[in-house]
Short mmCIF file of C-alpha atoms and ligand atoms in Angstrom, two decimals:
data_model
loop_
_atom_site.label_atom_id
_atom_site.label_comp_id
_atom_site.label_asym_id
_atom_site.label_seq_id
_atom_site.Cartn_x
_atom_site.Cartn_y
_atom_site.Cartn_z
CA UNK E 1 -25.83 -5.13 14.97
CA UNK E 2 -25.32 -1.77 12.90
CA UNK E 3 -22.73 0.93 14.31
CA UNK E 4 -22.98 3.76 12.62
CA UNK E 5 -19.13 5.11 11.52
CA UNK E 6 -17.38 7.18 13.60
CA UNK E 7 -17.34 10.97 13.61
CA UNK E 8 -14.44 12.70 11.62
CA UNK E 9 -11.84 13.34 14.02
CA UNK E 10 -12.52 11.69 16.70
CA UNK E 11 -8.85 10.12 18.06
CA UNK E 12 -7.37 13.24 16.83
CA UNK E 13 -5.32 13.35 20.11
CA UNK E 14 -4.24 9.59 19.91
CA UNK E 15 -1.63 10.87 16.82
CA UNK E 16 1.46 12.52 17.47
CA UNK E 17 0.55 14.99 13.98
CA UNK E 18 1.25 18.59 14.41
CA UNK E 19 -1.56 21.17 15.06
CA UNK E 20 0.16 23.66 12.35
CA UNK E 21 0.32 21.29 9.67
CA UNK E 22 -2.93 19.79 7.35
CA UNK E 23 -1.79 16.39 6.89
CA UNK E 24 -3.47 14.73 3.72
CA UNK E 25 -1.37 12.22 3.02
CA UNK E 26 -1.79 9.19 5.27
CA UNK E 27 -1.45 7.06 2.15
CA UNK E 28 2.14 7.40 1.89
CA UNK E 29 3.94 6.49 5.12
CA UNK E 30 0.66 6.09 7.23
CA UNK E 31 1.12 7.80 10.68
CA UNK E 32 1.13 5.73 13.86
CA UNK E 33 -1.45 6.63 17.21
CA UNK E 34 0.46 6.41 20.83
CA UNK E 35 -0.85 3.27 21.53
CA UNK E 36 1.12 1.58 18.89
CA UNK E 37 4.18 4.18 19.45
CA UNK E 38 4.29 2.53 23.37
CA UNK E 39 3.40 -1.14 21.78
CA UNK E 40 6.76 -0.33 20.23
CA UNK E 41 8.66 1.01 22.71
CA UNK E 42 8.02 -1.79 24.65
CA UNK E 43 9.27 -4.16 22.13
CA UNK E 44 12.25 -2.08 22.13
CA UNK E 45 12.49 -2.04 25.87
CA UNK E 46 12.14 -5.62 26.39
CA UNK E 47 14.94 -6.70 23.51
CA UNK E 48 17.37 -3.51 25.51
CA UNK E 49 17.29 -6.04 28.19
CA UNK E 50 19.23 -9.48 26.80
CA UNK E 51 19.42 -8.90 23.22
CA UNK E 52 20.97 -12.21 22.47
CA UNK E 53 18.28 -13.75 24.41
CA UNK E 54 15.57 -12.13 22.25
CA UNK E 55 17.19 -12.39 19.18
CA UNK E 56 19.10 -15.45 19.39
CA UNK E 57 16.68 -17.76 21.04
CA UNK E 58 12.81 -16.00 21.94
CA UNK E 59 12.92 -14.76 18.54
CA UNK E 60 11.29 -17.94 16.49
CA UNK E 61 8.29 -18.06 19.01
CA UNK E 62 8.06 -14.40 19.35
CA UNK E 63 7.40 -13.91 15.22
CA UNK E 64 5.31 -17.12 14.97
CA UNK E 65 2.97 -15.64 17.41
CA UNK E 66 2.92 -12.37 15.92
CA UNK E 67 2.54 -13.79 12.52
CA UNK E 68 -0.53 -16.13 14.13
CA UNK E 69 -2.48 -12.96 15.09
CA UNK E 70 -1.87 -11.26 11.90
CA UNK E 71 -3.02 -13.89 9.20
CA UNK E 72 -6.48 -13.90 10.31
CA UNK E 73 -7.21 -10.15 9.78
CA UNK E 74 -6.03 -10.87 5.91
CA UNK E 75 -8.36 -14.22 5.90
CA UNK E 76 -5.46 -16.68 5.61
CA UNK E 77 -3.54 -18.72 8.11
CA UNK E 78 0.34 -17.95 9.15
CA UNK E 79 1.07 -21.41 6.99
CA UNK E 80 0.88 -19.08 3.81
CA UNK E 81 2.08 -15.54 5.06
CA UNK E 82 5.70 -14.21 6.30
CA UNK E 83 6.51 -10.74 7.13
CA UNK E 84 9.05 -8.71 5.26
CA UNK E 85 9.73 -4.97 6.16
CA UNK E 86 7.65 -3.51 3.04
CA UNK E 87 6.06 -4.10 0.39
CA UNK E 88 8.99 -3.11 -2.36
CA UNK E 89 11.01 -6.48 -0.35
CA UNK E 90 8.35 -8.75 -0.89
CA UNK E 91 7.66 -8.29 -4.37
CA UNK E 92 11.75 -8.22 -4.91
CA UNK E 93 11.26 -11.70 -3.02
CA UNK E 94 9.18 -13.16 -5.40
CA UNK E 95 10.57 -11.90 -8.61
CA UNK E 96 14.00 -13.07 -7.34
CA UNK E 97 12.32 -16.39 -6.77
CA UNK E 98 12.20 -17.46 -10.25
CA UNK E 99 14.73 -18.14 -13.37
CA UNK E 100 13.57 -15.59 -16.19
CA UNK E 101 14.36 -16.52 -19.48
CA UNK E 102 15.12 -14.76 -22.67
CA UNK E 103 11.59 -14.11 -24.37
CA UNK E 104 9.60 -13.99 -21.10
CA UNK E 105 7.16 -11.63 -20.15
CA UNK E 106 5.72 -10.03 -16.85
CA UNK E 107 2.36 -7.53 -17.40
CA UNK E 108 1.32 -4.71 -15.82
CA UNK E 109 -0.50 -1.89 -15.92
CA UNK E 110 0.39 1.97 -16.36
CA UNK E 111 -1.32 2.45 -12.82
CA UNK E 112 2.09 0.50 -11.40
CA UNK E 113 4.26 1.84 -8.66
CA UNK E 114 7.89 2.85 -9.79
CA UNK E 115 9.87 1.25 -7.21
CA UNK E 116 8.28 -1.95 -8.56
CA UNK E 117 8.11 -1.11 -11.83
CA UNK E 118 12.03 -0.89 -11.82
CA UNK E 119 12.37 -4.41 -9.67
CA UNK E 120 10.66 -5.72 -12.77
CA UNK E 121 12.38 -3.88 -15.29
CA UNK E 122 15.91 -4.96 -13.46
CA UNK E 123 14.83 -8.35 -13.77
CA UNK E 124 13.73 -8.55 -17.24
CA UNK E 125 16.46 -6.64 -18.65
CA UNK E 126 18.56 -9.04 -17.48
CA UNK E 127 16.97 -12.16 -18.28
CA UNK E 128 16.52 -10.60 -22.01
CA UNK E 129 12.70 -10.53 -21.31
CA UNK E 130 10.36 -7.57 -21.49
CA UNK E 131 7.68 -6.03 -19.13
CA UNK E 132 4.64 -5.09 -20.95
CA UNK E 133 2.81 -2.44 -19.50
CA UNK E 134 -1.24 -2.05 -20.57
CA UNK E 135 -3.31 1.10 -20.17
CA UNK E 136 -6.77 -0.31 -19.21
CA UNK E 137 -7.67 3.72 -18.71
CA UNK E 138 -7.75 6.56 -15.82
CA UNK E 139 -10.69 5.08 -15.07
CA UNK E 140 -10.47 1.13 -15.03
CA UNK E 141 -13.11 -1.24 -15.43
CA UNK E 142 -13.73 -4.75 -15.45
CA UNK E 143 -13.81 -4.86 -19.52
CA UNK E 144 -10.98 -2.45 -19.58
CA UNK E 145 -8.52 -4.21 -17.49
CA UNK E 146 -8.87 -7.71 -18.77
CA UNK E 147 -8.88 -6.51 -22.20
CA UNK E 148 -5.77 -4.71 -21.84
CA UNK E 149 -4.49 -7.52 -20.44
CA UNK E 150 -5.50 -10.01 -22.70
CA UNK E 151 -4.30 -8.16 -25.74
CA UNK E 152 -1.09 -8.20 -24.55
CA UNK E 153 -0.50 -11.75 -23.39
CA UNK E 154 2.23 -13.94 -25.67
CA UNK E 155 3.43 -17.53 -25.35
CA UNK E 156 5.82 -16.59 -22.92
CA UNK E 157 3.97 -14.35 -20.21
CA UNK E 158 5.11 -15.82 -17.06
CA UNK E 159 3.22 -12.80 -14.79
CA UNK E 160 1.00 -10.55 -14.16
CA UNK E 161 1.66 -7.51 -11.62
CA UNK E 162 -1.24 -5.69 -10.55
CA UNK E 163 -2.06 -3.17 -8.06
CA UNK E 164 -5.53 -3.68 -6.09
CA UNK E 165 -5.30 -0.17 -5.04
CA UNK E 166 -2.67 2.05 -7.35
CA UNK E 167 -1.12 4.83 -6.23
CA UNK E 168 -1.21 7.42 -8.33
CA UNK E 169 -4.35 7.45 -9.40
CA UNK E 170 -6.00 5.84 -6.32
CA UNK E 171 -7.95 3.64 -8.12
CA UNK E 172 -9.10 0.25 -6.83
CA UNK E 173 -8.54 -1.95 -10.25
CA UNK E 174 -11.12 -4.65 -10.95
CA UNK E 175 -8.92 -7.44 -10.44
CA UNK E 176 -11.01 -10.72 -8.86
CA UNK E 177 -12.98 -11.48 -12.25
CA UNK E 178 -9.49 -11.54 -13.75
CA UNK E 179 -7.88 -13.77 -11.86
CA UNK E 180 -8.65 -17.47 -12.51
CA UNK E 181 -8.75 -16.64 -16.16
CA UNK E 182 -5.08 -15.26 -16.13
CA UNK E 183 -4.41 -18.32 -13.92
CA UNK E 184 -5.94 -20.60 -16.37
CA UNK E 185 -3.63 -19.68 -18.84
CA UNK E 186 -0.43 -20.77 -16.86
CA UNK E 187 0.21 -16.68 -15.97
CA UNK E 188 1.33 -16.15 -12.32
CA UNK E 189 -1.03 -13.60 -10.23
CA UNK E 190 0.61 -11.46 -8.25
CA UNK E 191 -1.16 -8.75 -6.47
CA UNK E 192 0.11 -5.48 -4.97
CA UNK E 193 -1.86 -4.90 -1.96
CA UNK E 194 0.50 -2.32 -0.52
CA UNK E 195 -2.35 0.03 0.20
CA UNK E 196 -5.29 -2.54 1.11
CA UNK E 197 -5.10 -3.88 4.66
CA UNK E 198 -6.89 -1.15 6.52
CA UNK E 199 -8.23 0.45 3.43
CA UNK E 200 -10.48 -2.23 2.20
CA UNK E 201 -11.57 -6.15 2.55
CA UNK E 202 -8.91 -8.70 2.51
CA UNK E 203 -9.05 -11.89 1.89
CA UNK E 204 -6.19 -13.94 0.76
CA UNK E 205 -7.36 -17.74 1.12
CA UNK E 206 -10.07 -17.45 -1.11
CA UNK E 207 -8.66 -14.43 -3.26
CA UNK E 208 -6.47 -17.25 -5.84
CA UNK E 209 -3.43 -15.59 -6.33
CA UNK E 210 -0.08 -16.72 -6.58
CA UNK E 211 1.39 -14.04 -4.49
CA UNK E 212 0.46 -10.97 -2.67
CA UNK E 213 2.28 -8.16 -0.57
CA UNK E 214 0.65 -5.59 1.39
CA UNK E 215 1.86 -3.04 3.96
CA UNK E 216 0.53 -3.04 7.30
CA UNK E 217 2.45 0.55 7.97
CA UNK E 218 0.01 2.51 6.11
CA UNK E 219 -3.68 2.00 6.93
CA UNK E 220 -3.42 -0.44 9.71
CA UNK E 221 -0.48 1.86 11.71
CA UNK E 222 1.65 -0.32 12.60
CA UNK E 223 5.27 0.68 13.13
CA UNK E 224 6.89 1.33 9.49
CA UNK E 225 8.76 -2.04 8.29
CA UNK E 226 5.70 -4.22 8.86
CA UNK E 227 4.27 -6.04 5.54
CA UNK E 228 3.04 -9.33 4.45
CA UNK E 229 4.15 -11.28 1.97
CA UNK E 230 1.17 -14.32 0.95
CA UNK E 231 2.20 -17.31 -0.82
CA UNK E 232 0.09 -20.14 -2.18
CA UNK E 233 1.15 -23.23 -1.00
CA UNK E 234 2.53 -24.30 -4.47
CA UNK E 235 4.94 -21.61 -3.96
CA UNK E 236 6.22 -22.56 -0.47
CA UNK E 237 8.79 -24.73 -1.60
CA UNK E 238 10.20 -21.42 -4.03
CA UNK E 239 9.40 -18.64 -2.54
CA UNK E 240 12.97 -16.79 -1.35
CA UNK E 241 13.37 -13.75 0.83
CA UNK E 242 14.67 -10.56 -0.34
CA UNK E 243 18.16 -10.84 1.17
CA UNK E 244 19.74 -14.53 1.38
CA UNK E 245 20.70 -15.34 4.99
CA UNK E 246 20.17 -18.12 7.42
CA UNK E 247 17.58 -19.53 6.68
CA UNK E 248 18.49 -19.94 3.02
CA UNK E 249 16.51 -23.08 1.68
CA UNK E 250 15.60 -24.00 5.69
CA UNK E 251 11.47 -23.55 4.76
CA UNK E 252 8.97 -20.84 4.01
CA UNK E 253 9.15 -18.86 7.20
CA UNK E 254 13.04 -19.77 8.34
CA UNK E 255 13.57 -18.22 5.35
CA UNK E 256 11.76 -14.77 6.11
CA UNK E 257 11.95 -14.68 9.44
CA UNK E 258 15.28 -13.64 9.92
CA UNK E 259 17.56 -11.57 6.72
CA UNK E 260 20.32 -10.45 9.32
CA UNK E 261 20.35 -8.49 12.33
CA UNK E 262 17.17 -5.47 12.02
CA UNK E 263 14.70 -3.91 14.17
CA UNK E 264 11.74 -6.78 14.85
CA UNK E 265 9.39 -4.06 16.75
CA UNK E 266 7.48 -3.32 13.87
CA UNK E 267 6.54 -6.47 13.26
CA UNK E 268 5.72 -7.64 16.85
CA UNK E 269 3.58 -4.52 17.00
CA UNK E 270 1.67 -5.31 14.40
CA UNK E 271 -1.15 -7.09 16.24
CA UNK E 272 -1.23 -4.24 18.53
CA UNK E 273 -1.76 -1.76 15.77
CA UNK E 274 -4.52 -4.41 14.17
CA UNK E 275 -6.58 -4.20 17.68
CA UNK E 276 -6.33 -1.03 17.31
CA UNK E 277 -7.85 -0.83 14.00
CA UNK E 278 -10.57 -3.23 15.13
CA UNK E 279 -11.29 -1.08 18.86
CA UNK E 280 -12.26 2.08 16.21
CA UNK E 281 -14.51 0.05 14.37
CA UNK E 282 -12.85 -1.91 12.13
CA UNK E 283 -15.34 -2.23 8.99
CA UNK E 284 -16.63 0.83 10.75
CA UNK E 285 -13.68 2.67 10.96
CA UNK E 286 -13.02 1.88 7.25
CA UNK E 287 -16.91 3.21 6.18
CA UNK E 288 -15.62 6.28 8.04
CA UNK E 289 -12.71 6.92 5.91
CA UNK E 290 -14.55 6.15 2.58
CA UNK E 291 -17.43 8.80 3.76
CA UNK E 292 -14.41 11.44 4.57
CA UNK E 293 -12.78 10.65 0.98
CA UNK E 294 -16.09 11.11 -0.37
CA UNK E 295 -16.74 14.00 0.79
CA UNK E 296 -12.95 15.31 -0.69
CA UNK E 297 -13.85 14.02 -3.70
CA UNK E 298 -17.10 16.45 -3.45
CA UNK E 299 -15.32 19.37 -2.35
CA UNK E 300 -11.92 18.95 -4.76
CA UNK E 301 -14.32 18.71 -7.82
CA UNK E 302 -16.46 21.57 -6.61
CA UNK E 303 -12.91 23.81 -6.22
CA UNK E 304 -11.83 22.65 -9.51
CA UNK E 305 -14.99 23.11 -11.27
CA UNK E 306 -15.03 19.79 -12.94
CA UNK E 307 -17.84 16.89 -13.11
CA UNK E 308 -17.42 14.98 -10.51
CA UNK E 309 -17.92 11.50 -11.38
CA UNK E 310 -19.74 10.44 -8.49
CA UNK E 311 -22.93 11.13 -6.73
CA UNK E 312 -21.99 14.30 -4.96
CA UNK E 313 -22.49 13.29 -1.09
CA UNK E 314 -21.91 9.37 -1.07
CA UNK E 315 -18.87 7.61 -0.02
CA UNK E 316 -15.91 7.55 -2.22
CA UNK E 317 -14.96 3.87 -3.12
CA UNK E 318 -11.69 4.43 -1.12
CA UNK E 319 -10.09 5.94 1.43
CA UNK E 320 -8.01 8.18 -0.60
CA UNK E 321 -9.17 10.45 -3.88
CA UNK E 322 -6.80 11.71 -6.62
CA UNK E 323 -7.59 13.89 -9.49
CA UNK E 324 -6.39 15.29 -12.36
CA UNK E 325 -5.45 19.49 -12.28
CA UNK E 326 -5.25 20.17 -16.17
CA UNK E 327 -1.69 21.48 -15.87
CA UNK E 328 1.82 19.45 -17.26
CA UNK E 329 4.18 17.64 -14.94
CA UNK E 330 6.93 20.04 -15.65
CA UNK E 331 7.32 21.63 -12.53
CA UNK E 332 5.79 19.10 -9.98
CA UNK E 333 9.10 19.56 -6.95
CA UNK E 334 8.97 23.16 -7.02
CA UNK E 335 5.18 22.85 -6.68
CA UNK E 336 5.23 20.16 -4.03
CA UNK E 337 7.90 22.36 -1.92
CA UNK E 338 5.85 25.39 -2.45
CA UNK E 339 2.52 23.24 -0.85
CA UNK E 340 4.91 22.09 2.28
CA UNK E 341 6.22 25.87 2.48
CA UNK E 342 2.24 26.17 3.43
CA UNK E 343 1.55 23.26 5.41
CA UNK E 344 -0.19 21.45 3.33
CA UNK E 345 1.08 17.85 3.38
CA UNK E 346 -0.35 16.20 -0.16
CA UNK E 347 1.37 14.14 -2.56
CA UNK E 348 1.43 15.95 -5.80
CA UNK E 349 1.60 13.17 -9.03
CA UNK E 350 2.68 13.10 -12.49
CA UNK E 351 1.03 10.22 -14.16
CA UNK E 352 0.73 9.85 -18.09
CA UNK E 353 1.28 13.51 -18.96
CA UNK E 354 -0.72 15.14 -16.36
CA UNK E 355 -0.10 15.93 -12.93
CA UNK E 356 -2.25 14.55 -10.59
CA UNK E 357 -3.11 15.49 -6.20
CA UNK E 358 -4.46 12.91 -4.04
CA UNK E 359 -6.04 13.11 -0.71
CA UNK E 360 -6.19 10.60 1.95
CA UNK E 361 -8.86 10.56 4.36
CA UNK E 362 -7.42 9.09 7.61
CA UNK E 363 -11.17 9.53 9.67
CA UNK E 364 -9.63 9.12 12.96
CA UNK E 365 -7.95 11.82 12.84
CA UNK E 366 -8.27 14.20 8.95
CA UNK E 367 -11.86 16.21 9.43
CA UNK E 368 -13.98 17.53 7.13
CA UNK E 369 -12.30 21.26 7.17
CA UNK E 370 -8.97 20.09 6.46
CA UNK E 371 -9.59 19.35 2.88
CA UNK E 372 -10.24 23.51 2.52
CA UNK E 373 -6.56 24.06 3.09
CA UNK E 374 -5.91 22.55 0.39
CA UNK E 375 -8.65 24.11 -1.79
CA UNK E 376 -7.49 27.74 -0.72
CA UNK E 377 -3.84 26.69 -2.11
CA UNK E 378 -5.65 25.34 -5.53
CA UNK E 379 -5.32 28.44 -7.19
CA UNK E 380 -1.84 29.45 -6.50
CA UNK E 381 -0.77 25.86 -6.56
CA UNK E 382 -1.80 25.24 -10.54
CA UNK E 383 0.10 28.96 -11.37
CA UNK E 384 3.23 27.25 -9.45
CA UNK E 385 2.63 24.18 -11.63
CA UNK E 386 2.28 26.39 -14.65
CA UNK E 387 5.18 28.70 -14.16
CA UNK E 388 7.35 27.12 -11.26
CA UNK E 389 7.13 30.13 -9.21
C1 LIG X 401 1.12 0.29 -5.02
C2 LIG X 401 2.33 0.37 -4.14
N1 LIG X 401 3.25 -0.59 -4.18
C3 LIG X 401 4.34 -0.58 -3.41
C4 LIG X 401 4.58 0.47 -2.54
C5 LIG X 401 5.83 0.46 -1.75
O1 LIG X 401 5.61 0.37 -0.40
P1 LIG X 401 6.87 0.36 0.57
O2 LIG X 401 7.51 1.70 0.46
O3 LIG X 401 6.31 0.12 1.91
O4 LIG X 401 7.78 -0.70 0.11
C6 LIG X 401 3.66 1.52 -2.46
C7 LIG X 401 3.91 2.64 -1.55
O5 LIG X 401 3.25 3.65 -1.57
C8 LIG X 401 2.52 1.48 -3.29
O6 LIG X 401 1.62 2.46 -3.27
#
């Protein structure tokens, strides 16, 4: 059967956003709807009543079950998945897996995320090893990436890093023609998914990676501190959690499932916020957002007066756009307090030389309109950039 996306909009009044702001960035922190808000609250409510008795003893069956409703919406089964609270912990979980050695290597790409570009640096500086970072381009293709990649390989490249959606460019990199070769060559895969579930397809079992995180607190809303963490079952026996506790050397999940006393709401809301995802359309609801970035994409190119690289009026491949403004990086915080000083909520990027905006398009509740708000500012925003003032 073919549903046609839903309307721009149209659960405005499920999210708790304020009326006087234009929120464009659900990409960074996501932003949760009431149903999920109450999901958690009654989490909360039910562990207020015998904490030791949900902590201490429902807890194991309580995550299993959670973790059992997640896998399937990532196309794996809770064998190879545990939950950490974000995605920075599970890729400091599997970096702090492994004994690096003087002369080793981990790639990656200049597209990276700096919190994990520094858990890799941390580690390699340490180990006397070196991460190699490869420019496969702003705009990165198939040839580019692997080539990049390639080029860069020595003896002792133990991994490869790479983001399947990056963040400051919002790019989705061509990684899945990559990945058996890198594999083939004895390099571990490990892919940072932080901003896929919700945004696009995923697909873990058949996917061949070593390892991926991804974050289920930005486009699936759940409650922040929810994220996966996939191993392949080669890695079961190694894998370690982030923080050492209990269930130190006790088995994949004992060893996740509990890194001292926290918060578990987010994570037993996380099937709640997954229905939730599905009840607006799921694939749908996901069309919807690429349609809305599209049309961003349209209208920021327009504003700038720039060629847009696409066909004006089809979807973007994404939910979120970024794109270059010509100016330098020099004053980006002054210019991203003067954007918040008008409302405007839009994360403003410096990224090889040149600062960057991105836009997310969160359909359910961003419209069409909003993306003007920020067009208005465009003007005044690149003198700020220029000048600081
Ligand atoms: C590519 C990428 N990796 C990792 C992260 C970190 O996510 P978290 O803050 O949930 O750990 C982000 C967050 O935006 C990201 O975009």
């Amino acid at each position: 059967m073919h549903h046609k996306p839903p309307l721009p909009g149209f659960a405005v009044r499920d999210f708790s956003l304020a009326e006087d702001w234009t929120f464009l960035n659900h990409g960074s922190y996501g932003a949760i709807p009431r149903s999920v808000q109450q999901e958690q609250e009654r989490w909360r409510q039910e562990l207020e009543r015998q904490p030791v008795d949900f902590l201490a003893r429902r807890w194991p069956g309580l995550v299993a079950e959670a973790r059992g409703q997640v896998a399937p919406h990532l196309g794996t089964t809770s064998d190879c998945m545990a939950f950490v609270p974000n995605a920075t912990a599970g890729i400091q979980a599997i970096i702090r897996s492994f004994s690096w050695q003087r002369g080793d290597s981990i790639l990656t790409t200049n597209h990276r995320y700096d919190a994990v570009h520094r858990i890799l640096q941390f580690a390699m500086r340490r180990a006397g090893g070196q991460v190699i970072e490869v420019d496969p381009s702003a705009n990165p293709t198939p040839d580019s990436l692997r080539t990049a990649l390639l080029a860069a390989c020595r003896p002792h490249t133990r991994m490869v890093v790479l983001d399947e959606i990056t963040s400051p460019t919002a790019r989705r990199l061509p990684i899945k023609p990559l990945i058996e070769d890198l594999r083939d060559r004895g390099i571990m895969v490990v892919v940072d998914g932080a901003h896929a579930p919700g945004q696009i397809d995923v697909a873990l079992d058949t996917m061949g990676v070593d390892f991926w995180v991804g974050n289920l607190h930005k486009w699936v809303c759940a409650p922040r501190g929810a994220a996966v963490l996939y191993a392949a079952p080669q890695h079961h026996d190694v894998i370690r959690a982030p923080i050492t506790s209990h269930g130190h050397g006790l088995g994949f999940h004992a060893e996740f499932d509990w890194t001292g006393t926290f918060d578990p709401s987010p994570w037993l809301s996380a099937p709640r916020a997954l229905a939730q995802h599905e009840a607006w359309g799921g694939a749908e609801l996901r069309a919807a957002h690429r349609q809305l970035a599209g049309h961003f994409r349209d209208r920021l190119y327009d504003a700038l007066d720039l060629p847009n690289p696409a066909v004006p009026g089809t979807p973007h491949t994404l939910a979120m756009i970024a794109v270059p403004l010509g100016v330098p990086t020099t004053h980006v915080p002054a210019a991203q307090h003067w954007l918040a000083a008008h409302k405007v909520e839009a994360p403003i990027i410096p990224w090889q030389g040149q600062t960057w905006i991105r836009a997310s398009a969160f359909s359910a509740y961003n419209m069409p309109d909003d993306i003007e708000a920020l067009i208005a500012l465009l003007p005044k925003l690149r003198n700020v950039l220029r000048d600081g003032t």
